[in-house]
C-alpha cells in the first residue's frame, strides 16, 4: 500500500477541520479528493505532504509512519494551484531545482531535465521564464519539477484551477496519459466533480471534515452512500415521501418499499437517465407536461411538470428528442425505471442504502 491514513483528525484551535478520516491509496493509483470548499480535502493533502501535522491518527507511506518526518524526508512531490515557479529561473532551471538541492551530479541533472522536457512536451521552451509561458505550460513545468527527483508519491492541490476551461480539459487528458506512462501514485484535490470523474481511478468524497464515500467514479455516481453524495455527484432527483401501505408516497406518486412502517418519512432519489418518456400517453402511468428544455450539446436536459406540481428532471440525446417530436408544452407520459432510498446526510459511512429498484409502473419523482 502506497499511502494509508488511520483515523486522522486535525483541529485548528476549537475548529475541527478533519475528523477520523481513514482511507488507503494503492501503489500506482490516481485518486481524487473531492468535496466543496471547507470540506477538509486540502487539509488531508497537506497532512500527507507534511505541511500540516495531524492532531491524532497516523499517516503511513509505503508502510512507514511519517507523522514526525519533515517534508523533505517524505519523498513526495507537491504541486500547488498557483504553480509556485521561481520567476527568475528558466524552465530548465525550475525543473532542475530539486535535483540540485539533492546534490545530483551535473550530468545526471542534465539527462533528467532533458527526459522530462521531452515527456512533458516542453521542447524549445527550456530557456524561457515563467512569464513567457501559457498557464498550461506553467502547470506542466510545475509538475515536471515535482517529478524530477522521482518521488514515490505525487500530490496535486487543485492543479488545474488557475487555467481556463479549454486548457483545463487538455491538461486533464494529458495527466491521465502521463499517469499511465509513469504509474506514479498520485493524489489530487479538486472541487470539480466532472474533473474527478474523468481523471481518477477512485474518488474520496469529503464534506464538513468527514469522509462521506470512497469508490470508483461509477460507484459514487450509481451507488451514492447518502443524500449529500447523491446531490453532489451529478444531478439527482430527490423526493420527500411518507410511507403508507408499503409505498413511499408524495402526492399522486408512489414508490414500492418494504419493511417501513406507515408514517415513516424517507427520501427517494433517481438520476435523470432513469426517466422514461413517451408521447404515447397510454404507454406510461403518469402524464406530465414538458416544462423546459436545456440544450447542452449532444445531450439535452428536460424538465417535466406533473399534475401535482412536482418537476422531474430527465436527460436525453438530441436524436431521441427529435424522434419523439418534443417541444416545450408537449404532453407526455413517463415513468422512472429505477430509484434508490437515500440515507440521511448524517448517517455513518457504510450505513445501508437500498439498492437501485426497478420500478413497476407506479413511480415517484422530485421537485
CSV table of C-alpha atoms in Angstrom, one decimal:
chain,number,residue,atom,x,y,z
A,1,UNK,CA,0.0,0.0,0.0
A,2,UNK,CA,1.5,3.4,-1.0
A,3,UNK,CA,-0.5,5.6,1.4
A,4,UNK,CA,-2.5,4.7,4.5
A,5,UNK,CA,-4.4,7.1,6.7
A,6,UNK,CA,-5.5,5.7,10.1
A,7,UNK,CA,-8.2,7.7,11.9
A,8,UNK,CA,-6.6,11.1,11.0
A,9,UNK,CA,-8.1,14.2,12.7
A,10,UNK,CA,-6.9,17.8,12.5
A,11,UNK,CA,-8.1,20.7,14.7
A,12,UNK,CA,-7.2,24.4,14.4
A,13,UNK,CA,-8.0,25.6,17.9
A,14,UNK,CA,-11.6,24.8,18.6
A,15,UNK,CA,-12.3,24.2,14.9
A,16,UNK,CA,-12.3,20.6,13.7
A,17,UNK,CA,-11.1,20.6,10.1
A,18,UNK,CA,-10.8,16.8,9.6
A,19,UNK,CA,-12.5,14.2,11.8
A,20,UNK,CA,-11.4,10.5,12.0
A,21,UNK,CA,-10.6,10.1,8.3
A,22,UNK,CA,-9.4,6.7,7.1
A,23,UNK,CA,-8.5,5.5,3.6
A,24,UNK,CA,-5.7,3.9,1.6
A,25,UNK,CA,-4.1,4.6,-1.8
A,26,UNK,CA,-2.7,1.6,-3.6
A,27,UNK,CA,0.7,1.8,-5.4
A,28,UNK,CA,0.2,3.4,-8.8
A,29,UNK,CA,-3.4,4.7,-8.2
A,30,UNK,CA,-4.7,8.1,-9.3
A,31,UNK,CA,-7.0,9.2,-6.5
A,32,UNK,CA,-9.1,12.4,-6.3
A,33,UNK,CA,-10.0,14.1,-3.0
A,34,UNK,CA,-13.3,15.7,-3.9
A,35,UNK,CA,-15.7,18.0,-2.0
A,36,UNK,CA,-17.0,21.6,-1.5
A,37,UNK,CA,-14.8,24.3,-0.1
A,38,UNK,CA,-14.1,23.8,3.6
A,39,UNK,CA,-14.7,20.0,3.3
A,40,UNK,CA,-11.3,19.1,4.6
A,41,UNK,CA,-9.7,17.7,1.4
A,42,UNK,CA,-6.8,20.2,1.1
A,43,UNK,CA,-6.0,19.8,4.9
A,44,UNK,CA,-5.8,16.0,4.3
A,45,UNK,CA,-3.5,16.5,1.3
A,46,UNK,CA,-1.2,18.9,3.3
A,47,UNK,CA,-1.0,16.3,6.2
A,48,UNK,CA,0.1,13.6,3.7
A,49,UNK,CA,2.7,16.1,2.4
A,50,UNK,CA,3.9,17.0,5.9
A,51,UNK,CA,2.9,20.7,5.6
A,52,UNK,CA,0.4,20.1,8.4
A,53,UNK,CA,0.7,17.7,11.4
A,54,UNK,CA,-2.4,15.6,12.4
A,55,UNK,CA,-3.9,16.2,15.8
A,56,UNK,CA,-4.4,12.5,16.1
A,57,UNK,CA,-4.1,9.4,14.0
A,58,UNK,CA,-1.3,8.0,11.8
A,59,UNK,CA,-0.1,8.5,8.3
A,60,UNK,CA,1.9,5.7,6.6
A,61,UNK,CA,3.7,6.0,3.3
A,62,UNK,CA,4.9,2.6,1.9
A,63,UNK,CA,4.4,1.2,5.4
A,64,UNK,CA,6.5,3.8,7.2
A,65,UNK,CA,4.8,6.0,9.8
A,66,UNK,CA,5.7,9.6,8.7
A,67,UNK,CA,3.8,11.7,11.3
A,68,UNK,CA,7.1,13.1,12.6
A,69,UNK,CA,9.1,13.1,9.3
A,70,UNK,CA,9.7,16.6,7.8
A,71,UNK,CA,8.5,17.4,4.3
A,72,UNK,CA,12.0,16.9,2.7
A,73,UNK,CA,12.3,13.3,4.0
A,74,UNK,CA,8.9,12.0,2.8
A,75,UNK,CA,10.0,11.6,-0.9
A,76,UNK,CA,6.8,13.4,-2.0
A,77,UNK,CA,6.3,15.8,-5.0
A,78,UNK,CA,3.8,18.6,-4.3
A,79,UNK,CA,2.2,20.9,-6.9
A,80,UNK,CA,0.3,23.9,-5.8
A,81,UNK,CA,-2.6,25.5,-7.7
A,82,UNK,CA,-0.7,28.7,-8.4
A,83,UNK,CA,2.3,26.8,-9.9
A,84,UNK,CA,4.8,28.4,-7.4
A,85,UNK,CA,7.5,28.5,-10.1
A,86,UNK,CA,10.6,30.5,-9.5
A,87,UNK,CA,10.1,33.7,-11.6
A,88,UNK,CA,13.9,34.4,-12.1
A,89,UNK,CA,14.6,30.8,-13.2
A,90,UNK,CA,14.2,29.4,-16.7
A,91,UNK,CA,12.1,26.3,-17.4
A,92,UNK,CA,15.2,24.0,-17.3
A,93,UNK,CA,16.4,25.6,-14.0
A,94,UNK,CA,13.0,25.3,-12.4
A,95,UNK,CA,12.8,21.6,-13.3
A,96,UNK,CA,16.4,21.0,-12.1
A,97,UNK,CA,16.0,22.9,-8.8
A,98,UNK,CA,15.1,19.9,-6.6
A,99,UNK,CA,17.9,17.8,-8.2
A,100,UNK,CA,20.4,20.4,-7.3
A,101,UNK,CA,19.2,20.6,-3.7
A,102,UNK,CA,19.6,16.8,-3.5
A,103,UNK,CA,23.1,17.2,-5.0
A,104,UNK,CA,22.6,15.1,-8.1
A,105,UNK,CA,25.6,15.1,-10.4
A,106,UNK,CA,25.6,17.7,-13.2
A,107,UNK,CA,25.4,15.1,-15.9
A,108,UNK,CA,22.5,13.3,-14.2
A,109,UNK,CA,20.6,16.6,-13.8
A,110,UNK,CA,21.0,17.4,-17.5
A,111,UNK,CA,19.9,14.0,-18.5
A,112,UNK,CA,16.8,14.1,-16.2
A,113,UNK,CA,15.8,17.6,-17.3
A,114,UNK,CA,16.1,16.6,-21.0
A,115,UNK,CA,14.0,13.5,-20.3
A,116,UNK,CA,11.2,15.5,-18.6
A,117,UNK,CA,11.2,18.3,-21.2
A,118,UNK,CA,10.5,15.7,-23.9
A,119,UNK,CA,8.0,13.8,-21.8
A,120,UNK,CA,6.1,16.9,-20.9
A,121,UNK,CA,6.2,18.4,-24.4
A,122,UNK,CA,8.3,21.4,-23.4
A,123,UNK,CA,10.9,21.2,-26.2
A,124,UNK,CA,12.1,24.6,-27.3
A,125,UNK,CA,10.9,26.3,-24.0
A,126,UNK,CA,13.9,25.3,-21.9
A,127,UNK,CA,15.3,28.9,-21.7
A,128,UNK,CA,12.0,30.7,-21.3
A,129,UNK,CA,10.9,32.2,-18.0
A,130,UNK,CA,7.5,31.6,-16.3
A,131,UNK,CA,6.1,34.9,-17.5
A,132,UNK,CA,6.8,33.8,-21.1
A,133,UNK,CA,4.7,30.7,-20.8
A,134,UNK,CA,1.0,29.9,-21.1
A,135,UNK,CA,-1.0,28.8,-18.0
A,136,UNK,CA,-1.0,25.2,-19.2
A,137,UNK,CA,2.8,25.3,-19.9
A,138,UNK,CA,3.5,26.7,-16.5
A,139,UNK,CA,1.5,23.9,-14.8
A,140,UNK,CA,3.3,21.3,-16.8
A,141,UNK,CA,6.7,22.8,-15.7
A,142,UNK,CA,5.5,22.7,-12.1
A,143,UNK,CA,4.5,19.0,-12.3
A,144,UNK,CA,7.8,18.2,-14.1
A,145,UNK,CA,9.7,19.9,-11.3
A,146,UNK,CA,7.9,17.8,-8.7
A,147,UNK,CA,8.5,14.6,-10.6
A,148,UNK,CA,12.2,15.3,-11.3
A,149,UNK,CA,13.6,13.7,-8.1
A,150,UNK,CA,11.5,10.6,-8.8
A,151,UNK,CA,9.2,10.8,-5.7
A,152,UNK,CA,7.2,7.9,-4.5
A,153,UNK,CA,4.0,10.0,-4.3
A,154,UNK,CA,2.8,13.0,-6.3
A,155,UNK,CA,0.3,15.4,-4.6
A,156,UNK,CA,-1.6,18.0,-6.6
A,157,UNK,CA,-3.7,20.7,-5.0
A,158,UNK,CA,-6.3,22.0,-7.4
A,159,UNK,CA,-3.8,21.5,-10.2
A,160,UNK,CA,-5.9,23.0,-13.0
A,161,UNK,CA,-7.9,25.6,-11.1
A,162,UNK,CA,-5.8,28.5,-12.4
A,163,UNK,CA,-6.3,27.9,-16.1
A,164,UNK,CA,-9.3,28.5,-18.4
A,165,UNK,CA,-11.8,25.7,-19.3
A,166,UNK,CA,-10.2,24.7,-22.6
A,167,UNK,CA,-6.7,24.4,-21.2
A,168,UNK,CA,-8.1,22.6,-18.2
A,169,UNK,CA,-9.7,19.9,-20.4
A,170,UNK,CA,-6.4,19.5,-22.3
A,171,UNK,CA,-4.5,19.2,-19.0
A,172,UNK,CA,-6.9,16.5,-17.7
A,173,UNK,CA,-6.4,14.3,-20.7
A,174,UNK,CA,-2.6,14.9,-20.5
A,175,UNK,CA,-2.5,14.0,-16.8
A,176,UNK,CA,-4.3,10.7,-17.5
A,177,UNK,CA,-1.8,9.8,-20.3
A,178,UNK,CA,1.1,10.9,-18.1
A,179,UNK,CA,-0.1,8.7,-15.2
A,180,UNK,CA,-0.5,5.7,-17.5
A,181,UNK,CA,3.1,6.2,-18.7
A,182,UNK,CA,4.8,6.9,-15.3
A,183,UNK,CA,2.5,4.9,-13.0
A,184,UNK,CA,3.3,7.2,-10.1
A,185,UNK,CA,1.0,7.1,-7.1
A,186,UNK,CA,-1.0,10.4,-7.4
A,187,UNK,CA,-3.5,12.1,-5.2
A,188,UNK,CA,-5.1,15.3,-6.3
A,189,UNK,CA,-7.6,17.7,-4.7
A,190,UNK,CA,-10.5,19.2,-6.7
A,191,UNK,CA,-13.9,20.6,-6.1
A,192,UNK,CA,-14.9,19.9,-9.7
A,193,UNK,CA,-17.0,16.7,-9.9
A,194,UNK,CA,-16.5,16.3,-13.7
A,195,UNK,CA,-12.7,16.6,-13.3
A,196,UNK,CA,-12.7,13.9,-10.6
A,197,UNK,CA,-15.0,11.6,-12.6
A,198,UNK,CA,-12.9,12.0,-15.7
A,199,UNK,CA,-9.4,11.6,-14.3
A,200,UNK,CA,-9.4,9.5,-11.1
A,201,UNK,CA,-9.4,5.7,-10.6
A,202,UNK,CA,-11.1,6.3,-7.3
A,203,UNK,CA,-12.7,9.3,-5.6
A,204,UNK,CA,-12.7,10.1,-1.9
A,205,UNK,CA,-15.6,12.5,-1.1
A,206,UNK,CA,-15.4,14.9,1.8
A,207,UNK,CA,-18.0,17.2,3.5
A,208,UNK,CA,-17.5,19.2,6.7
A,209,UNK,CA,-14.3,17.4,7.6
A,210,UNK,CA,-15.9,13.9,7.3
A,211,UNK,CA,-15.2,11.3,4.7
A,212,UNK,CA,-18.6,10.6,3.0
A,213,UNK,CA,-17.7,7.9,0.5
A,214,UNK,CA,-14.9,6.2,-1.3
A,215,UNK,CA,-15.3,4.5,-4.7
A,216,UNK,CA,-14.7,4.4,-8.4
A,217,UNK,CA,-16.4,7.2,-10.5
A,218,UNK,CA,-19.1,4.7,-11.5
A,219,UNK,CA,-19.7,3.5,-7.9
A,220,UNK,CA,-20.1,7.0,-6.4
A,221,UNK,CA,-22.4,8.0,-9.2
A,222,UNK,CA,-24.6,4.9,-9.4
A,223,UNK,CA,-24.4,3.9,-5.7
A,224,UNK,CA,-24.2,7.1,-3.6
A,225,UNK,CA,-23.7,6.4,0.1
A,226,UNK,CA,-26.1,9.2,1.2
A,227,UNK,CA,-28.0,12.2,0.1
A,228,UNK,CA,-25.0,14.5,0.1
A,229,UNK,CA,-23.1,12.3,-2.3
A,230,UNK,CA,-26.2,11.8,-4.5
A,231,UNK,CA,-26.7,15.5,-4.8
A,232,UNK,CA,-23.0,16.4,-5.1
A,233,UNK,CA,-22.1,13.9,-7.8
A,234,UNK,CA,-24.1,14.7,-11.0
A,235,UNK,CA,-27.8,15.5,-10.9
A,236,UNK,CA,-30.2,13.6,-8.7
A,237,UNK,CA,-33.9,14.0,-8.5
A,238,UNK,CA,-34.9,13.8,-4.8
A,239,UNK,CA,-38.4,13.5,-3.3
A,240,UNK,CA,-39.6,13.7,0.3
A,241,UNK,CA,-42.0,10.9,0.8
A,242,UNK,CA,-44.2,9.4,3.6
A,243,UNK,CA,-44.8,5.6,3.7
A,244,UNK,CA,-48.3,4.3,3.5
A,245,UNK,CA,-49.3,0.7,3.0
A,246,UNK,CA,-45.8,-0.3,1.7
A,247,UNK,CA,-45.4,2.6,-0.6
A,248,UNK,CA,-43.4,5.8,-0.2
A,249,UNK,CA,-45.8,8.5,-1.4
A,250,UNK,CA,-45.7,12.1,-2.5
A,251,UNK,CA,-48.9,13.5,-3.9
A,252,UNK,CA,-50.3,11.1,-6.6
A,253,UNK,CA,-46.9,9.4,-6.9
A,254,UNK,CA,-45.7,6.3,-5.1
A,255,UNK,CA,-42.6,4.1,-4.7
A,256,UNK,CA,-43.0,0.5,-3.6
A,257,UNK,CA,-40.7,0.0,-0.5
A,258,UNK,CA,-40.5,-2.8,2.0
A,259,UNK,CA,-40.0,-3.0,5.8
A,260,UNK,CA,-41.1,0.6,6.6
A,261,UNK,CA,-44.0,1.4,8.9
A,262,UNK,CA,-46.8,3.7,8.0
A,263,UNK,CA,-45.9,7.3,8.6
A,264,UNK,CA,-42.1,6.8,8.1
A,265,UNK,CA,-40.5,9.7,6.3
A,266,UNK,CA,-37.9,8.9,3.7
A,267,UNK,CA,-36.2,10.3,0.6
A,268,UNK,CA,-36.2,8.7,-2.7
A,269,UNK,CA,-33.6,9.6,-5.4
A,270,UNK,CA,-33.1,8.8,-9.1
A,271,UNK,CA,-30.9,10.0,-11.8
A,272,UNK,CA,-32.2,11.8,-14.9
A,273,UNK,CA,-31.3,8.9,-17.1
A,274,UNK,CA,-33.9,6.8,-15.2
A,275,UNK,CA,-36.8,8.9,-16.5
A,276,UNK,CA,-38.5,7.1,-19.4
A,277,UNK,CA,-40.7,9.4,-21.7
A,278,UNK,CA,-43.1,8.7,-24.5
A,279,UNK,CA,-45.5,10.9,-26.5
A,280,UNK,CA,-47.9,7.9,-26.4
A,281,UNK,CA,-50.0,9.0,-23.4
A,282,UNK,CA,-51.1,5.4,-22.7
A,283,UNK,CA,-47.6,3.9,-22.6
A,284,UNK,CA,-46.5,5.0,-19.1
A,285,UNK,CA,-48.6,5.5,-15.9
A,286,UNK,CA,-48.1,9.3,-15.3
A,287,UNK,CA,-48.9,12.2,-17.5
A,288,UNK,CA,-46.7,15.3,-17.5
A,289,UNK,CA,-46.0,18.5,-19.5
A,290,UNK,CA,-42.6,19.3,-20.9
A,291,UNK,CA,-41.9,22.4,-18.9
A,292,UNK,CA,-38.5,23.4,-20.3
A,293,UNK,CA,-35.6,22.1,-22.5
A,294,UNK,CA,-32.0,23.0,-21.9
A,295,UNK,CA,-29.6,22.4,-24.8
A,296,UNK,CA,-26.2,21.1,-23.5
A,297,UNK,CA,-24.7,20.0,-26.8
A,298,UNK,CA,-25.2,16.3,-27.6
A,299,UNK,CA,-27.4,15.8,-24.5
A,300,UNK,CA,-30.5,17.7,-23.6
A,301,UNK,CA,-31.8,18.3,-20.0
A,302,UNK,CA,-35.6,18.3,-19.9
A,303,UNK,CA,-37.9,19.2,-17.1
A,304,UNK,CA,-41.4,17.7,-16.8
A,305,UNK,CA,-44.2,19.0,-14.6
A,306,UNK,CA,-46.7,16.5,-13.2
A,307,UNK,CA,-50.3,17.5,-12.3
A,308,UNK,CA,-49.4,17.8,-8.6
A,309,UNK,CA,-46.8,20.4,-9.5
A,310,UNK,CA,-43.8,18.2,-9.0
A,311,UNK,CA,-41.0,18.7,-11.5
A,312,UNK,CA,-38.9,15.8,-12.8
A,313,UNK,CA,-35.5,16.3,-14.5
A,314,UNK,CA,-34.7,14.0,-17.3
A,315,UNK,CA,-31.9,13.7,-19.9
A,316,UNK,CA,-31.9,12.5,-23.5
A,317,UNK,CA,-29.9,12.8,-26.7
A,318,UNK,CA,-30.9,15.3,-29.5
A,319,UNK,CA,-31.8,12.3,-31.6
A,320,UNK,CA,-34.2,10.9,-29.0
A,321,UNK,CA,-35.7,14.4,-28.6
A,322,UNK,CA,-36.2,14.8,-32.3
A,323,UNK,CA,-37.6,11.3,-32.8
A,324,UNK,CA,-40.2,12.0,-30.1
A,325,UNK,CA,-41.1,15.3,-31.7
A,326,UNK,CA,-40.9,17.0,-28.3
A,327,UNK,CA,-41.2,20.7,-27.7
A,328,UNK,CA,-41.9,22.8,-24.6
A,329,UNK,CA,-45.6,22.5,-23.6
A,330,UNK,CA,-46.0,19.0,-25.1
A,331,UNK,CA,-47.9,16.5,-23.0
A,332,UNK,CA,-46.1,13.1,-22.4
A,333,UNK,CA,-46.3,10.0,-20.3
A,334,UNK,CA,-43.4,9.0,-18.1
A,335,UNK,CA,-42.2,6.6,-15.5
A,336,UNK,CA,-39.0,6.1,-13.5
A,337,UNK,CA,-37.0,2.9,-14.4
A,338,UNK,CA,-35.1,2.7,-11.1
A,339,UNK,CA,-34.7,4.6,-7.9
A,340,UNK,CA,-33.0,4.5,-4.5
A,341,UNK,CA,-33.9,5.1,-0.9
A,342,UNK,CA,-31.4,7.7,0.2
A,343,UNK,CA,-29.6,7.5,3.5
A,344,UNK,CA,-29.5,10.7,5.6
A,345,UNK,CA,-26.5,13.0,5.2
A,346,UNK,CA,-25.5,12.4,8.8
A,347,UNK,CA,-25.7,8.6,8.5
A,348,UNK,CA,-22.3,6.9,9.3
A,349,UNK,CA,-20.1,5.8,6.4
A,350,UNK,CA,-21.1,2.3,5.4
A,351,UNK,CA,-24.7,2.7,6.6
A,352,UNK,CA,-27.2,0.8,4.5
A,353,UNK,CA,-28.8,2.3,1.5
A,354,UNK,CA,-31.3,0.5,-0.6
A,355,UNK,CA,-30.1,-1.0,-3.8
A,356,UNK,CA,-31.5,0.5,-7.0
A,357,UNK,CA,-35.1,-0.7,-7.5
A,358,UNK,CA,-36.5,-1.3,-10.9
A,359,UNK,CA,-40.0,0.1,-10.6
A,360,UNK,CA,-43.3,-1.3,-11.7
A,361,UNK,CA,-45.5,1.3,-13.3
A,362,UNK,CA,-46.0,3.4,-10.2
A,363,UNK,CA,-43.3,5.9,-9.6
A,364,UNK,CA,-42.2,8.9,-7.6
A,365,UNK,CA,-40.5,12.0,-8.8
A,366,UNK,CA,-38.8,15.1,-7.4
A,367,UNK,CA,-39.1,18.8,-7.3
